Coordinates of C-alpha atoms in Angstrom, one line a residue:
Chain A
M1 CA 8.1 -31.1 -12.9
S2 CA 5.9 -33.1 -15.2
V3 CA 4.2 -32.0 -18.4
I4 CA 0.9 -30.2 -17.7
Y5 CA -0.2 -29.6 -21.3
D6 CA 0.9 -31.7 -24.3
R7 CA 0.7 -28.8 -26.7
V8 CA 0.6 -25.1 -26.0
A9 CA -0.1 -22.5 -28.6
L10 CA 1.2 -19.0 -28.0
I11 CA -0.6 -16.3 -30.1
G12 CA 1.7 -13.3 -30.0
L13 CA 5.5 -13.7 -29.2
G14 CA 6.3 -10.6 -27.1
L15 CA 7.7 -10.3 -23.6
I16 CA 5.0 -12.3 -21.8
A17 CA 4.6 -15.2 -24.4
G18 CA 8.3 -15.4 -24.8
S19 CA 8.9 -15.6 -21.1
M20 CA 6.2 -18.3 -20.8
S21 CA 7.8 -20.4 -23.5
L22 CA 11.2 -20.1 -21.8
A23 CA 9.7 -20.9 -18.4
M24 CA 7.7 -23.9 -19.7
R25 CA 10.9 -25.3 -21.3
E26 CA 13.0 -24.7 -18.2
A27 CA 10.5 -26.6 -16.0
G28 CA 9.4 -29.1 -18.6
L29 CA 5.8 -28.1 -18.3
A30 CA 4.7 -28.5 -21.9
G31 CA 5.2 -31.3 -24.5
E32 CA 5.4 -28.8 -27.4
V33 CA 5.2 -25.0 -27.6
V34 CA 3.9 -23.7 -30.9
G35 CA 4.1 -19.9 -31.6
Y36 CA 2.5 -17.5 -33.9
A37 CA 3.0 -13.7 -34.3
R38 CA 1.3 -11.4 -36.8
S39 CA 4.6 -9.7 -37.8
A40 CA 6.8 -11.7 -40.1
E41 CA 9.8 -10.1 -38.5
T42 CA 8.8 -11.2 -35.1
R43 CA 8.3 -14.8 -36.4
A44 CA 11.7 -14.7 -38.0
T45 CA 13.3 -13.6 -34.8
A46 CA 11.5 -16.2 -32.8
E47 CA 12.7 -18.8 -35.2
E48 CA 16.3 -17.5 -35.2
I49 CA 16.6 -17.5 -31.4
G50 CA 14.6 -20.8 -31.0
L51 CA 12.1 -19.0 -28.7
V52 CA 9.4 -21.8 -29.2
D53 CA 9.6 -25.3 -30.5
R54 CA 7.8 -24.5 -33.7
V55 CA 6.9 -21.1 -35.4
V56 CA 3.8 -21.2 -37.6
A57 CA 2.5 -18.8 -40.2
T58 CA -1.2 -18.4 -39.0
A59 CA -3.0 -18.3 -35.7
A60 CA -5.4 -21.0 -37.0
E61 CA -2.5 -23.4 -37.6
A62 CA -1.0 -22.6 -34.2
V63 CA -4.1 -23.7 -32.2
Q64 CA -4.6 -26.9 -34.0
G65 CA -4.4 -29.8 -31.5
A66 CA -3.4 -27.4 -28.7
D67 CA -4.5 -28.2 -25.2
L68 CA -3.8 -24.7 -24.1
V69 CA -4.1 -21.6 -26.2
V70 CA -2.6 -18.3 -24.8
L71 CA -3.8 -15.0 -26.3
A72 CA -0.8 -12.8 -25.8
V73 CA -1.6 -9.9 -28.1
P74 CA -2.6 -6.3 -27.2
V75 CA -6.1 -6.1 -25.8
G76 CA -7.4 -4.3 -28.8
A77 CA -6.4 -7.2 -31.1
M78 CA -8.1 -10.0 -29.0
A79 CA -11.5 -10.0 -30.7
E80 CA -10.0 -10.5 -34.2
V81 CA -7.7 -13.3 -33.0
A82 CA -10.5 -15.1 -31.1
Q83 CA -12.7 -15.0 -34.3
E84 CA -9.8 -16.4 -36.4
I85 CA -8.9 -19.3 -34.1
A86 CA -12.4 -20.3 -32.9
P87 CA -13.2 -22.8 -35.7
H88 CA -9.8 -24.5 -35.2
L89 CA -9.8 -25.1 -31.5
K90 CA -9.5 -28.6 -30.1
P91 CA -12.6 -29.6 -28.1
G92 CA -11.8 -29.6 -24.4
A93 CA -8.9 -27.1 -24.9
T94 CA -8.3 -24.3 -22.5
V95 CA -8.1 -20.7 -23.8
T96 CA -6.6 -18.1 -21.7
D97 CA -5.1 -14.6 -22.3
V98 CA -2.6 -12.4 -20.6
G99 CA -4.3 -9.0 -21.1
S100 CA -4.0 -6.2 -18.6
V101 CA -7.8 -5.6 -18.7
K102 CA -10.3 -8.3 -18.1
Q103 CA -13.8 -7.2 -18.7
A104 CA -13.0 -5.9 -22.2
V105 CA -11.2 -9.1 -23.1
I106 CA -14.1 -11.2 -21.9
T107 CA -16.5 -9.1 -24.0
A108 CA -14.2 -9.3 -27.0
V109 CA -13.2 -13.0 -26.8
G110 CA -16.0 -14.8 -25.1
P111 CA -18.7 -14.6 -27.8
H112 CA -16.5 -16.1 -30.4
L113 CA -15.4 -19.2 -28.6
P114 CA -17.3 -22.5 -29.0
E115 CA -19.0 -24.1 -26.0
N116 CA -16.7 -27.0 -25.8
V117 CA -13.6 -25.1 -24.7
H118 CA -12.7 -23.7 -21.3
F119 CA -12.2 -19.9 -21.3
I120 CA -10.2 -18.8 -18.4
P121 CA -9.0 -15.1 -18.7
G122 CA -5.8 -14.4 -16.9
H123 CA -3.3 -11.6 -16.2
P124 CA 0.3 -12.1 -15.0
L125 CA 1.3 -9.0 -13.0
A126 CA 4.8 -9.1 -14.4
G127 CA 6.7 -7.3 -17.1
T128 CA 9.6 -4.9 -17.8
E129 CA 9.9 -1.8 -19.9
H130 CA 11.2 -4.0 -22.8
S131 CA 9.1 -5.7 -25.4
G132 CA 9.4 -7.9 -28.4
P133 CA 10.5 -11.5 -29.0
R134 CA 14.0 -11.0 -27.6
S135 CA 12.8 -9.5 -24.3
G136 CA 11.6 -12.6 -22.5
F137 CA 13.3 -14.5 -19.7
A138 CA 12.2 -17.6 -17.8
S139 CA 12.2 -16.1 -14.4
L140 CA 9.9 -13.2 -15.2
F141 CA 7.0 -14.6 -13.3
R142 CA 8.8 -15.8 -10.2
N143 CA 7.2 -14.5 -7.0
R144 CA 4.7 -12.4 -9.1
W145 CA 0.9 -12.7 -9.1
W146 CA -1.0 -14.3 -11.9
L147 CA -4.7 -13.4 -11.6
L148 CA -7.4 -15.6 -13.1
T149 CA -10.9 -14.2 -13.7
P150 CA -13.0 -17.2 -14.9
E151 CA -16.8 -16.4 -15.1
G152 CA -19.9 -18.5 -14.7
E153 CA -19.5 -22.3 -14.8
V154 CA -16.0 -23.0 -15.9
D155 CA -14.7 -26.5 -15.4
A156 CA -12.9 -26.6 -12.0
A157 CA -10.4 -29.1 -13.2
A158 CA -9.4 -26.9 -16.2
I159 CA -8.9 -24.0 -13.8
A160 CA -6.8 -26.1 -11.5
R161 CA -4.7 -27.3 -14.4
L162 CA -3.9 -23.7 -15.5
E163 CA -3.1 -22.8 -12.0
D164 CA -0.6 -25.6 -11.9
L165 CA 1.1 -24.2 -15.0
V166 CA 1.5 -20.7 -13.6
R167 CA 2.7 -22.0 -10.3
G168 CA 5.2 -24.0 -12.3
F169 CA 6.5 -20.6 -13.5
G170 CA 7.1 -19.7 -9.9
A171 CA 4.1 -17.4 -9.8
N172 CA 1.4 -17.1 -7.2
T173 CA -2.2 -17.3 -8.4
E174 CA -5.5 -16.0 -7.2
R175 CA -9.0 -15.8 -8.7
M176 CA -10.8 -12.5 -9.0
E177 CA -14.0 -10.9 -10.4
P178 CA -13.2 -9.2 -13.7
A179 CA -14.6 -5.8 -12.7
H180 CA -12.7 -5.9 -9.4
H181 CA -9.5 -6.8 -11.3
D182 CA -9.9 -3.8 -13.6
L183 CA -10.4 -1.4 -10.7
V184 CA -7.4 -2.7 -8.7
L185 CA -5.2 -2.6 -11.8
A186 CA -6.3 0.9 -12.6
V187 CA -4.8 1.9 -9.3
T188 CA -1.7 -0.3 -9.2
S189 CA -0.7 -0.1 -12.8
H190 CA -2.8 1.8 -15.4
T191 CA -3.1 5.2 -13.7
P192 CA 0.6 5.2 -12.6
H193 CA 1.6 4.5 -16.2
L194 CA -0.5 7.3 -17.5
I195 CA 0.9 9.7 -15.0
A196 CA 4.5 8.7 -15.8
Y197 CA 3.8 9.1 -19.5
T198 CA 2.4 12.6 -18.8
M199 CA 5.3 13.7 -16.7
V200 CA 7.8 12.5 -19.3
G201 CA 5.8 14.4 -21.9
V202 CA 5.9 17.6 -19.9
A203 CA 9.7 17.2 -19.6
D204 CA 9.9 16.7 -23.3
H205 CA 8.5 20.1 -23.9
I206 CA 10.8 21.7 -21.3
K207 CA 13.7 19.8 -22.7
R208 CA 13.6 22.0 -25.8
V209 CA 14.2 25.0 -23.5
T210 CA 16.9 23.4 -21.4
E211 CA 18.9 21.7 -24.1
G212 CA 19.0 18.1 -22.8
E213 CA 19.5 19.0 -19.1
V214 CA 16.4 17.1 -18.2
I215 CA 18.0 13.9 -19.5
K216 CA 21.4 14.8 -18.1
Y217 CA 20.1 15.4 -14.6
S218 CA 17.4 12.7 -14.6
A219 CA 18.8 10.7 -11.8
A220 CA 16.9 12.7 -9.2
G221 CA 13.6 10.9 -9.6
F222 CA 12.5 11.5 -13.2
R223 CA 14.4 8.5 -14.6
D224 CA 12.0 6.1 -12.7
F225 CA 9.1 7.7 -14.6
T226 CA 10.9 7.3 -17.9
R227 CA 11.3 3.6 -17.3
I228 CA 7.6 3.2 -16.8
A229 CA 7.0 5.5 -19.8
A230 CA 9.2 3.4 -22.0
S231 CA 6.6 0.5 -22.0
D232 CA 5.1 -0.7 -25.2
P233 CA 2.9 2.0 -26.8
T234 CA 0.4 -0.3 -28.5
M235 CA -0.2 -2.4 -25.4
W236 CA -0.8 0.7 -23.3
R237 CA -3.0 2.5 -25.8
D238 CA -5.3 -0.5 -25.7
V239 CA -5.2 -0.7 -21.9
F240 CA -6.4 2.9 -21.5
L241 CA -9.1 2.5 -24.2
Q242 CA -10.3 -0.8 -22.8
N243 CA -10.3 0.1 -19.1
K244 CA -11.6 3.6 -19.7
D245 CA -14.1 3.8 -16.8
A246 CA -11.9 2.6 -14.0
V247 CA -8.9 4.7 -15.3
L248 CA -11.1 7.9 -15.5
D249 CA -12.4 7.2 -12.0
I250 CA -8.9 6.9 -10.5
L251 CA -7.6 9.8 -12.5
G252 CA -10.4 12.0 -11.1
R253 CA -9.4 11.0 -7.6
F254 CA -5.7 11.7 -8.5
T255 CA -6.4 15.1 -9.8
E256 CA -8.5 16.1 -6.7
E257 CA -5.7 14.8 -4.4
L258 CA -3.0 16.6 -6.5
F259 CA -5.0 19.9 -6.3
V260 CA -5.1 19.6 -2.5
L261 CA -1.4 19.2 -2.3
Q262 CA -0.8 21.9 -4.9
R263 CA -2.9 24.3 -2.7
A264 CA -0.9 23.3 0.4
I265 CA 2.3 24.3 -1.5
R266 CA 0.8 27.6 -2.6
M267 CA -0.5 28.4 0.9
G268 CA 2.8 27.3 2.5
D269 CA 1.0 24.6 4.6
G270 CA 4.0 22.6 5.8
P271 CA 2.2 20.4 8.3
H272 CA -0.2 19.2 5.7
L273 CA 2.7 18.2 3.3
H274 CA 4.7 16.6 6.1
D275 CA 1.7 14.5 7.3
Y276 CA 0.9 13.4 3.8
F277 CA 4.5 12.3 3.0
T278 CA 4.8 10.4 6.3
R279 CA 1.7 8.4 5.4
T280 CA 2.9 7.5 2.0
R281 CA 6.2 6.3 3.4
A282 CA 4.4 3.6 5.4
I283 CA 2.9 2.2 2.2
R284 CA 6.3 1.5 0.8
R285 CA 7.2 -0.4 3.9
G286 CA 4.1 -2.6 3.3
I287 CA 5.1 -3.4 -0.2
I288 CA 8.6 -4.5 0.9
E289 CA 7.1 -6.6 3.7
A290 CA 4.7 -8.2 1.2
G291 CA 7.8 -9.3 -0.8
Q292 CA 6.8 -7.3 -3.9
D293 CA 10.0 -5.2 -4.0
T294 CA 13.5 -5.1 -2.8
S295 CA 14.4 -3.0 0.3
A296 CA 17.8 -2.4 -1.3
A297 CA 18.3 1.4 -1.8
D298 CA 17.4 2.7 -5.2
F299 CA 16.2 -0.8 -6.3
G300 CA 19.7 -2.0 -5.8
R301 CA 20.9 0.0 -8.8
Q302 CA 23.8 1.1 -6.6
A303 CA 26.0 -1.2 -4.6
K304 CA 25.6 -0.7 -0.9
P305 CA 27.0 -3.0 1.8
D306 CA 24.2 -2.3 4.4
S307 CA 20.7 -1.4 3.2
S308 CA 19.2 -1.0 6.7
E309 CA 16.8 1.8 7.0
T310 CA 16.4 4.1 10.0
Chain B
M1 CA 44.4 10.9 -3.8
S2 CA 45.7 13.6 -1.6
V3 CA 44.0 15.6 1.1
I4 CA 42.0 18.5 -0.2
Y5 CA 40.7 20.0 3.0
D6 CA 42.5 19.5 6.3
R7 CA 39.3 19.7 8.3
V8 CA 35.7 19.3 7.1
A9 CA 32.6 20.0 9.2
L10 CA 29.4 18.2 8.4
I11 CA 26.3 19.9 9.7
G12 CA 23.6 17.2 9.6
L13 CA 24.4 13.5 9.5
G14 CA 21.9 12.0 7.1
L15 CA 22.2 10.2 3.8
I16 CA 24.2 12.8 2.0
A17 CA 26.6 13.9 4.8
G18 CA 27.1 10.3 5.8
S19 CA 28.0 9.3 2.3
M20 CA 30.3 12.3 1.9
S21 CA 32.2 11.3 5.1
L22 CA 32.5 7.7 3.9
A23 CA 33.6 8.8 0.4
M24 CA 36.2 11.3 1.9
R25 CA 37.6 8.6 4.0
E26 CA 37.8 6.0 1.3
A27 CA 39.7 8.4 -1.0
G28 CA 41.7 10.2 1.7
L29 CA 40.3 13.6 0.7
A30 CA 40.1 15.1 4.2
G31 CA 42.4 15.3 7.2
E32 CA 39.6 15.1 9.7
V33 CA 35.8 15.0 9.4
V34 CA 33.9 16.5 12.2
G35 CA 30.1 15.9 12.4
Y36 CA 27.2 17.5 14.1
A37 CA 23.5 16.6 14.0
R38 CA 20.7 18.3 16.0
S39 CA 19.2 15.0 17.2
A40 CA 21.0 13.4 20.0
E41 CA 19.9 10.0 18.7
T42 CA 21.5 10.7 15.3
R43 CA 24.7 11.8 17.0
A44 CA 24.8 8.7 19.1
T45 CA 24.3 6.5 16.1
A46 CA 27.0 8.3 14.2
E47 CA 29.3 7.8 17.1
E48 CA 28.4 4.2 17.4
I49 CA 29.1 3.3 13.8
G50 CA 32.1 5.7 13.5
L51 CA 30.5 7.6 10.6
V52 CA 32.8 10.6 11.1
D53 CA 36.2 11.1 12.9
R54 CA 34.6 13.2 15.7
V55 CA 31.0 13.9 16.7
V56 CA 30.5 17.2 18.5
A57 CA 27.5 18.5 20.4
T58 CA 27.0 21.9 18.7
A59 CA 27.2 23.3 15.2
A60 CA 29.4 26.1 16.5
E61 CA 31.9 23.6 17.8
A62 CA 31.8 21.6 14.6
V63 CA 32.8 24.5 12.3
Q64 CA 35.7 25.7 14.5
G65 CA 38.9 25.5 12.4
A66 CA 37.1 23.8 9.5
D67 CA 38.3 24.6 6.0
L68 CA 35.1 23.3 4.5
V69 CA 31.7 23.5 6.1
V70 CA 28.9 21.5 4.6
L71 CA 25.3 22.4 5.4
A72 CA 23.5 19.1 5.0
V73 CA 20.2 19.8 6.8
P74 CA 16.7 20.3 5.3
V75 CA 16.4 23.5 3.3
G76 CA 14.0 25.0 5.9
A77 CA 16.6 24.7 8.6
M78 CA 19.5 26.3 6.7
A79 CA 18.9 29.9 7.9
E80 CA 19.0 29.0 11.6
V81 CA 22.2 26.9 11.1
A82 CA 23.9 29.7 9.1
Q83 CA 23.1 32.2 11.9
E84 CA 24.5 29.8 14.5
I85 CA 27.8 29.0 12.8
A86 CA 28.5 32.4 11.3
P87 CA 30.5 33.9 14.2
H88 CA 32.6 30.7 14.5
L89 CA 33.7 30.2 10.9
K90 CA 37.4 30.2 10.1
P91 CA 38.5 33.1 7.9
G92 CA 39.0 31.8 4.3
A93 CA 36.8 28.7 4.9
T94 CA 34.5 27.5 2.2
V95 CA 30.8 27.1 3.1
T96 CA 28.7 24.9 0.9
D97 CA 25.3 23.1 1.2
V98 CA 23.6 20.1 -0.4
G99 CA 20.1 21.4 -0.5
S100 CA 17.7 20.5 -3.4
V101 CA 16.7 24.1 -3.9
K102 CA 19.3 26.8 -4.5
Q103 CA 17.6 30.3 -4.6
A104 CA 16.0 29.8 -1.3
V105 CA 19.2 28.5 0.3
I106 CA 21.1 31.5 -1.0
T107 CA 18.5 33.9 0.4
A108 CA 18.5 32.0 3.8
V109 CA 22.2 31.5 4.2
G110 CA 24.0 34.3 2.3
P111 CA 23.1 37.3 4.5
H112 CA 24.4 35.5 7.7
L113 CA 27.8 34.7 6.4
P114 CA 30.9 36.9 7.0
E115 CA 32.7 38.5 4.0
N116 CA 35.8 36.5 4.6
V117 CA 34.4 33.0 3.8
H118 CA 33.6 31.6 0.4
F119 CA 30.0 30.6 -0.1
I120 CA 29.5 28.1 -2.9
P121 CA 26.0 26.6 -2.8
G122 CA 25.8 23.0 -4.2
H123 CA 23.5 20.2 -4.9
P124 CA 24.5 16.5 -5.5
L125 CA 21.9 14.8 -7.7
A126 CA 22.1 11.6 -5.8
G127 CA 20.1 9.9 -3.2
T128 CA 18.0 6.9 -2.3
E129 CA 14.7 6.5 -0.6
H130 CA 16.5 5.8 2.7
S131 CA 17.5 8.5 5.2
G132 CA 19.3 8.9 8.5
P133 CA 22.9 8.2 9.6
R134 CA 22.9 4.6 8.7
S135 CA 21.8 5.1 5.1
G136 CA 25.0 6.5 3.6
F137 CA 27.5 4.7 1.4
A138 CA 30.8 5.9 -0.2
S139 CA 29.7 5.2 -3.8
L140 CA 26.5 7.2 -3.7
F141 CA 27.9 10.0 -5.8
R142 CA 29.7 8.0 -8.4
N143 CA 28.8 9.0 -12.0
R144 CA 26.2 11.4 -10.6
W145 CA 26.1 15.2 -11.1
W146 CA 27.0 17.7 -8.4
L147 CA 25.8 21.1 -9.4
L148 CA 27.4 24.3 -8.0
T149 CA 25.6 27.6 -8.1
P150 CA 28.1 30.3 -6.9
E151 CA 27.0 33.8 -7.4
G152 CA 28.8 37.1 -7.9
E153 CA 32.5 37.3 -7.2
V154 CA 33.4 34.0 -5.6
D155 CA 37.0 33.1 -5.4
A156 CA 37.9 30.9 -8.4
A157 CA 40.4 28.8 -6.5
A158 CA 37.9 28.1 -3.8
I159 CA 35.4 26.8 -6.4
A160 CA 38.1 24.7 -8.1
R161 CA 39.0 23.2 -4.8
L162 CA 35.4 22.2 -4.0
E163 CA 35.1 20.8 -7.5
D164 CA 38.2 18.7 -6.8
L165 CA 36.5 17.3 -3.7
V166 CA 33.3 16.2 -5.5
R167 CA 35.3 14.8 -8.4
G168 CA 37.1 12.8 -5.8
F169 CA 33.8 11.3 -4.9
G170 CA 33.5 10.1 -8.5
A171 CA 30.9 12.8 -9.3
N172 CA 30.7 15.0 -12.3
T173 CA 30.4 18.7 -11.6
E174 CA 28.9 21.7 -13.4
R175 CA 28.1 25.3 -12.6
M176 CA 24.6 26.7 -13.0
E177 CA 22.6 29.8 -12.3
P178 CA 20.5 29.2 -9.1
A179 CA 17.2 30.1 -10.8
H180 CA 17.9 27.8 -13.7
H181 CA 18.8 25.0 -11.3
D182 CA 15.5 25.4 -9.5
L183 CA 13.5 25.1 -12.7
V184 CA 15.5 22.1 -14.0
L185 CA 15.1 20.3 -10.7
A186 CA 11.4 21.1 -10.6
V187 CA 11.1 19.1 -13.8
T188 CA 13.5 16.2 -13.0
S189 CA 12.9 15.8 -9.4
H190 CA 10.4 17.9 -7.4
T191 CA 7.3 17.5 -9.5
P192 CA 7.9 13.8 -10.1
H193 CA 8.2 13.4 -6.4
L194 CA 4.9 15.3 -5.7
I195 CA 3.1 13.2 -8.3
A196 CA 4.4 10.0 -6.8
Y197 CA 3.3 11.1 -3.3
T198 CA -0.1 11.9 -4.7
M199 CA -0.6 8.6 -6.5
V200 CA 0.5 6.7 -3.4
G201 CA -2.0 8.8 -1.4
V202 CA -4.8 7.9 -3.8
A203 CA -4.0 4.3 -3.5
D204 CA -4.0 4.6 0.3
H205 CA -7.6 5.7 0.2
I206 CA -8.5 2.9 -2.3
K207 CA -6.6 0.4 -0.2
R208 CA -9.2 0.6 2.5
V209 CA -11.8 -0.6 0.0
T210 CA -9.7 -3.3 -1.5
E211 CA -8.1 -4.7 1.7
G212 CA -4.4 -4.6 0.9
E213 CA -4.7 -5.6 -2.7
V214 CA -3.0 -2.4 -3.8
I215 CA 0.1 -3.5 -1.9
K216 CA -0.2 -7.1 -2.9
Y217 CA -0.4 -6.4 -6.6
S218 CA 1.9 -3.4 -6.6
A219 CA 4.5 -4.9 -9.0
A220 CA 2.7 -3.6 -12.0
G221 CA 4.1 -0.1 -11.9
F222 CA 2.8 1.3 -8.6
R223 CA 5.8 0.1 -6.6
D224 CA 8.1 2.4 -8.4
F225 CA 6.0 5.3 -7.2
T226 CA 6.1 4.1 -3.7
R227 CA 9.9 4.0 -3.7
I228 CA 10.0 7.7 -4.6
A229 CA 7.2 8.4 -2.2
A230 CA 9.2 6.8 0.6
S231 CA 11.7 9.7 0.7
D232 CA 12.3 11.8 3.7
P233 CA 9.1 13.8 4.6
T234 CA 10.9 16.8 6.2
M235 CA 13.3 17.2 3.3
W236 CA 10.5 17.1 0.8
R237 CA 8.2 19.4 2.7
D238 CA 10.9 22.0 2.6
V239 CA 11.7 21.4 -1.1
F240 CA 8.1 22.2 -2.1
L241 CA 7.8 25.2 0.2
Q242 CA 11.1 26.6 -0.9
N243 CA 10.8 26.0 -4.7
K244 CA 7.2 26.9 -4.8
D245 CA 7.1 29.0 -8.0
A246 CA 8.9 26.5 -10.2
V247 CA 7.0 23.6 -8.8
L248 CA 3.6 25.3 -9.3
D249 CA 4.7 26.2 -12.9
I250 CA 5.6 22.6 -13.8
L251 CA 2.5 21.3 -12.0
G252 CA 0.3 23.6 -14.1
R253 CA 1.9 22.2 -17.3
F254 CA 1.5 18.7 -16.0
T255 CA -2.2 19.1 -15.2
E256 CA -2.9 20.6 -18.7
E257 CA -1.0 17.7 -20.3
L258 CA -2.8 15.1 -18.2
F259 CA -6.2 16.6 -19.1
V260 CA -5.4 16.3 -22.8
L261 CA -4.5 12.6 -22.3
Q262 CA -7.6 12.1 -20.1
R263 CA -9.7 13.6 -22.8
A264 CA -8.1 11.3 -25.4
I265 CA -9.0 8.3 -23.3
R266 CA -12.6 9.5 -22.8
M267 CA -13.0 10.2 -26.5
G268 CA -11.3 6.9 -27.5
D269 CA -8.6 8.7 -29.4
G270 CA -6.2 5.8 -29.9
P271 CA -3.8 7.5 -32.4
H272 CA -3.2 10.4 -30.0
L273 CA -2.3 8.0 -27.1
H274 CA -0.1 5.9 -29.3
D275 CA 1.9 8.9 -30.6
Y276 CA 2.3 10.2 -27.2
F277 CA 3.6 7.0 -25.7
T278 CA 6.0 6.5 -28.6
R279 CA 7.5 9.9 -28.0
T280 CA 8.1 9.3 -24.3
R281 CA 9.8 6.0 -25.1
A282 CA 12.5 7.8 -27.0
I283 CA 13.3 9.9 -23.9
R284 CA 14.1 6.8 -21.9
R285 CA 16.6 5.8 -24.6
G286 CA 18.3 9.2 -24.2
I287 CA 18.7 8.7 -20.5
I288 CA 20.3 5.3 -20.9
E289 CA 22.6 6.7 -23.6
A290 CA 23.6 9.6 -21.3
G291 CA 24.7 6.9 -18.7
Q292 CA 22.2 8.1 -16.1
D293 CA 20.4 4.7 -15.7
T294 CA 20.8 1.1 -16.5
S295 CA 19.3 -0.5 -19.6
A296 CA 18.8 -3.7 -17.6
A297 CA 15.1 -4.6 -17.6
D298 CA 13.2 -3.4 -14.5
F299 CA 16.4 -1.7 -13.1
G300 CA 18.1 -5.1 -13.0
R301 CA 15.7 -6.1 -10.2
Q302 CA 15.2 -9.3 -12.0
A303 CA 18.0 -11.4 -13.4
K304 CA 18.0 -11.7 -17.2
P305 CA 20.8 -13.0 -19.3
D306 CA 20.2 -10.7 -22.4
S307 CA 18.8 -7.3 -21.9
S308 CA 18.8 -6.3 -25.6
E309 CA 15.8 -4.3 -26.6
T310 CA 13.9 -4.6 -29.8

């Protein structure tokens, strides 16, 4: 593939930015990748492992001459970064972000940017429970969705160019209204994360009673929750604070639904439970058919010659 | 390894029984494995794929002359099966089960069994989201826990012999009080399953609004819930009905905890959220150190050369 941006500036050097750098390199999509992280330790690690072509000491320096600037910091830190880089942006540059919430980022970043740059908010639906500069890998975005939420009159060519880049990572891309994005993600990501965090927290209290048995016997379902609940605390704090309305809406629906099932258990209503569990099973099938997960049993954690389902 | 039981009868031919048969064969632990399932279709499939040495048409026939009888049916079906097989059990035989709830199984099965058999309830903490006679595989129990909950004066040699069998599958084994088992499992398995079912149910309602986007964009966390919520509906209906008290207790704690986090989101209490998420992250580390899950990012679903965490 050919170079899409001569110079790319990554602000933040965690899982997403690191993976972008490795993917850009692997596919030759950028002339030069410049990276900045607020933490000196992160910058030193990035330097040591050669995560980007050049590590610089300030965000302002990173964006100088950059054709693409990627804000890859927790959502709560976006406003400050935008303010800091704004005076140093190259005219005609594209500014994007990788935040998990879009309306709040637009509100935080948009007002700071000059008129002569293209602001195209984005969100790659990809990640792992790991974080930090050593956690990235080039294939992270393969077959994953990368949503873009440009608003108003953004230059069509600038959008198309950014789409070329993310497709170069192997990702699929789609445009979406920011508010709609925030609602969909509240369902597919934010609320599930909060629930996983909660369940792991409950177990943590019980653990003190049962002396480590919860961890010892975690394979029965709980460990999947702990994986989700091992995600970066700062990132997730910001997600919940910045997508408050949608998360509270979905949480309300969740609690209602949970109470109905809880009541069915208390009342011994077997048919209700069976019907409910049959319906949810069908959704899993949909996800596998949509190519968004493996049909291998237990995520392929265990070797199995034949994964056919009956 | 040498033969531990000359004849083993499997009542039920789903994921667990099928995996036991394959594991017994692989390690030569049983002289003959006889299998029975209520569904004619399941029996035909078991016959077709040679899941056991001999498929028979009734539970009574299956247990005749068997040294070990394994009840591998949903918890709600245990009483009926126990009643049916009781008059046909070989004196001195061991009867065990693989149900996810232990007190209810003991109440359902115990009274039916004659005095001259050894009743040793058991529960392998292993499984996948798949079910049925085609879903088993010999390595399912490797490095997993197999809990035994014998009560009163059960013959020590009979317990030791059953422990030899499950260790022959590669499992670790431990003895536990039935009530304690049911509480621990309510935390590590039953409540997480109910929550996953609930979240997937909520998404199913929303899906109608968002036209499949929930499935399309599921990679962000939700798909892990759908895997859990794809588990066998009959088995899980019975688990919740039969471990009602412990599940309702843990659900109560869960809801309290969720409301505290929900309030923190509403009030914008960032420090509370950050502290909570930091604590839950540590639990994940404990599970990986205990060897109960992989440290590979995203369960190893995605290839990654270096899975070191920062």
